[in-house]
Structure formats: C-alpha cells, structure tokens
C-alpha cells in the first residue's frame, strides 16, 4: 500500500507547502554564523600573547634581545658563522636548548638538536662545537629572566 493513498499524506503535503522558506533556511545561517565565529576566534588567537605569560611582551622581547647580544660574542668565538644568525633565532635556539637541558634530554639527542638549531648555511657544526655551545648557553642563558 502506498502512502499517497492515505488520508494524512495529503494533509502533510499541504502543511509542508505553506511553510515559509525562512523557517527552512535559518538553521543553515545559524550554523554558518557559528562556524565563522569559531574561525574568527581561532585566527584572532594566533600570534596573541601567551596566556601563561605574566610579563608584557615588550619586556620579554627586550630581555631576549639583550640575551642574544650577550650570547653572540661567545658563540661567534666557537663558530664564526654564528655571527650571521638573527637575534630572534639566536634567542629562540638558546631558549629551546635550555628547555632540553631542563628536560634532561640524553647527551646525544641534545647534541644533535643543538647542531640542527644553531647550524646555518656555509658552515657545519661538529659535535665538539655543539658541546661548547651547550655549555655556553647553559652558563649564559638558562638562568636569565628572559627564559625563566
């Protein structure tokens, strides 16, 4: 038996045909609005200050710049090519090395990561140079307020 022959199918078809189009479309607009709000919130959070940071970004940047300047001389004595690294890369590499030291990373892993972080174009770091870089970073950076 088909549903077309039942009495309620005709009433149902008539009831559906009188619904305004806005009743059928508004859930899609609501979903789209929520989606766009989520995208906006995500993109708005990119590049923002870290929530755990208690110091203003300018203070942290100034401390990191000062730390990079103090590291530049000793690291250039280890490998002259390190003088070409930007202050941002130098301070970021030092901070990551300090984090590895605090995590108690194995010596070989720490050495290979340091070689990769501080390596550059035109020179290759040896394991001995990486060891000297680790010692310099530990002495110069790991206790500084820029990284603590």
CSV table of C-alpha atoms in Angstrom, one decimal:
chain,number,residue,atom,x,y,z
A,1,UNK,CA,0.0,0.0,0.0
A,2,UNK,CA,1.5,3.4,-0.9
A,3,UNK,CA,1.5,6.4,1.4
A,4,UNK,CA,-0.1,8.5,-1.3
A,5,UNK,CA,-3.4,6.8,-0.7
A,6,UNK,CA,-3.5,7.5,3.0
A,7,UNK,CA,-5.6,10.5,4.2
A,8,UNK,CA,-2.8,12.1,6.3
A,9,UNK,CA,-0.3,12.2,3.4
A,10,UNK,CA,-2.4,14.9,1.6
A,11,UNK,CA,-2.7,16.9,4.8
A,12,UNK,CA,1.0,16.6,5.4
A,13,UNK,CA,1.9,17.7,1.9
A,14,UNK,CA,-0.4,20.7,2.2
A,15,UNK,CA,1.1,21.7,5.6
A,16,UNK,CA,4.7,21.5,4.3
A,17,UNK,CA,4.0,23.6,1.2
A,18,UNK,CA,2.8,26.5,3.3
A,19,UNK,CA,5.9,26.8,5.5
A,20,UNK,CA,7.8,29.9,4.7
A,21,UNK,CA,11.3,29.5,3.2
A,22,UNK,CA,12.9,31.3,6.1
A,23,UNK,CA,11.9,28.5,8.5
A,24,UNK,CA,13.9,26.0,6.4
A,25,UNK,CA,16.9,28.2,5.9
A,26,UNK,CA,17.6,29.9,9.3
A,27,UNK,CA,19.3,26.8,10.8
A,28,UNK,CA,21.9,26.9,7.9
A,29,UNK,CA,22.5,30.6,8.6
A,30,UNK,CA,22.9,30.0,12.3
A,31,UNK,CA,25.4,27.1,11.6
A,32,UNK,CA,27.3,29.3,9.2
A,33,UNK,CA,27.4,32.2,11.7
A,34,UNK,CA,28.7,29.9,14.5
A,35,UNK,CA,31.3,28.4,12.1
A,36,UNK,CA,32.6,31.9,11.1
A,37,UNK,CA,32.7,33.0,14.8
A,38,UNK,CA,34.8,29.9,15.5
A,39,UNK,CA,37.2,30.7,12.7
A,40,UNK,CA,37.5,34.3,13.8
A,41,UNK,CA,38.2,33.3,17.4
A,42,UNK,CA,40.9,30.9,16.2
A,43,UNK,CA,42.5,33.4,13.9
A,44,UNK,CA,42.3,36.1,16.5
A,45,UNK,CA,44.2,33.9,18.9
A,46,UNK,CA,47.1,33.3,16.5
A,47,UNK,CA,50.0,35.4,17.3
A,48,UNK,CA,48.5,36.7,20.6
A,49,UNK,CA,50.3,36.8,23.8
A,50,UNK,CA,50.7,33.5,25.7
A,51,UNK,CA,48.1,33.2,28.4
A,52,UNK,CA,50.6,31.9,30.9
A,53,UNK,CA,52.9,34.9,30.5
A,54,UNK,CA,52.9,37.3,33.4
A,55,UNK,CA,55.2,39.8,31.8
A,56,UNK,CA,54.4,42.2,28.9
A,57,UNK,CA,55.7,41.0,25.6
A,58,UNK,CA,57.9,44.1,25.2
A,59,UNK,CA,59.8,43.3,28.4
A,60,UNK,CA,60.3,39.7,27.3
A,61,UNK,CA,61.4,40.8,23.8
A,62,UNK,CA,63.9,43.3,25.3
A,63,UNK,CA,65.3,40.6,27.7
A,64,UNK,CA,65.6,38.2,24.8
A,65,UNK,CA,67.4,40.8,22.6
A,66,UNK,CA,69.8,41.5,25.5
A,67,UNK,CA,70.4,37.8,26.0
A,68,UNK,CA,71.1,37.3,22.3
A,69,UNK,CA,73.6,40.2,22.3
A,70,UNK,CA,75.4,38.6,25.3
A,71,UNK,CA,75.5,35.2,23.6
A,72,UNK,CA,76.6,36.5,20.2
A,73,UNK,CA,80.3,37.0,21.2
A,74,UNK,CA,81.0,33.7,22.9
A,75,UNK,CA,79.1,31.7,20.2
A,76,UNK,CA,81.0,33.6,17.4
A,77,UNK,CA,84.2,32.5,19.1
A,78,UNK,CA,83.1,28.9,18.8
A,79,UNK,CA,82.0,29.2,15.1
A,80,UNK,CA,82.3,32.5,13.2
A,81,UNK,CA,79.3,31.6,11.0
A,82,UNK,CA,77.0,32.0,14.1
A,83,UNK,CA,77.5,35.8,13.9
A,84,UNK,CA,75.1,35.7,10.9
A,85,UNK,CA,72.2,34.4,13.0
A,86,UNK,CA,69.4,36.9,13.7
A,87,UNK,CA,68.9,37.9,17.4
A,88,UNK,CA,65.4,36.3,17.3
A,89,UNK,CA,66.8,32.9,16.0
A,90,UNK,CA,69.7,33.0,18.5
A,91,UNK,CA,67.4,33.7,21.5
A,92,UNK,CA,64.9,31.1,20.3
A,93,UNK,CA,67.6,28.5,19.8
A,94,UNK,CA,69.0,29.3,23.2
A,95,UNK,CA,65.6,29.0,24.9
A,96,UNK,CA,64.9,25.7,23.3
A,97,UNK,CA,68.3,24.4,24.3
A,98,UNK,CA,67.6,25.5,27.9
A,99,UNK,CA,64.3,23.6,27.7
A,100,UNK,CA,66.1,20.5,26.6
A,101,UNK,CA,68.6,20.8,29.4
A,102,UNK,CA,65.8,21.2,31.9
A,103,UNK,CA,64.0,18.2,30.5
A,104,UNK,CA,67.1,16.1,31.0
A,105,UNK,CA,67.5,15.1,27.4
A,106,UNK,CA,70.1,12.4,26.6
A,107,UNK,CA,73.5,13.8,25.6
A,108,UNK,CA,73.5,12.5,22.0
A,109,UNK,CA,69.9,13.9,21.4
A,110,UNK,CA,70.9,17.2,23.0
A,111,UNK,CA,74.0,17.4,20.8
A,112,UNK,CA,72.1,16.6,17.6
A,113,UNK,CA,69.4,19.1,18.4
A,114,UNK,CA,71.9,21.8,19.1
A,115,UNK,CA,73.7,21.1,15.9
A,116,UNK,CA,70.4,21.5,14.0
A,117,UNK,CA,69.3,24.6,15.8
A,118,UNK,CA,72.5,26.6,15.6
A,119,UNK,CA,73.5,25.2,12.2
A,120,UNK,CA,73.5,27.6,9.2
A,121,UNK,CA,74.3,28.0,5.6
A,122,UNK,CA,78.0,28.0,4.8
A,123,UNK,CA,79.1,26.0,7.9
A,124,UNK,CA,78.5,22.7,9.7
A,125,UNK,CA,78.9,22.3,13.4
A,126,UNK,CA,80.9,19.5,14.9
A,127,UNK,CA,79.9,17.6,18.0
A,128,UNK,CA,82.6,19.3,19.9
A,129,UNK,CA,81.3,22.7,18.8
A,130,UNK,CA,77.8,21.7,19.8
A,131,UNK,CA,79.1,20.7,23.2
A,132,UNK,CA,80.8,24.1,23.7
A,133,UNK,CA,77.6,25.8,22.5
A,134,UNK,CA,75.6,23.8,25.1
A,135,UNK,CA,78.0,24.8,27.8
A,136,UNK,CA,77.9,28.5,26.8
A,137,UNK,CA,74.1,28.5,26.6
A,138,UNK,CA,73.8,26.8,30.0
A,139,UNK,CA,76.1,29.3,31.6
A,140,UNK,CA,74.8,32.4,29.9
A,141,UNK,CA,71.1,31.9,29.3
A,142,UNK,CA,69.4,29.2,31.2
A,143,UNK,CA,69.1,31.2,34.5
A,144,UNK,CA,68.2,34.5,32.8
A,145,UNK,CA,64.8,36.2,33.3
A,146,UNK,CA,64.1,36.0,29.5
A,147,UNK,CA,63.8,32.3,29.7
A,148,UNK,CA,62.6,31.7,33.3
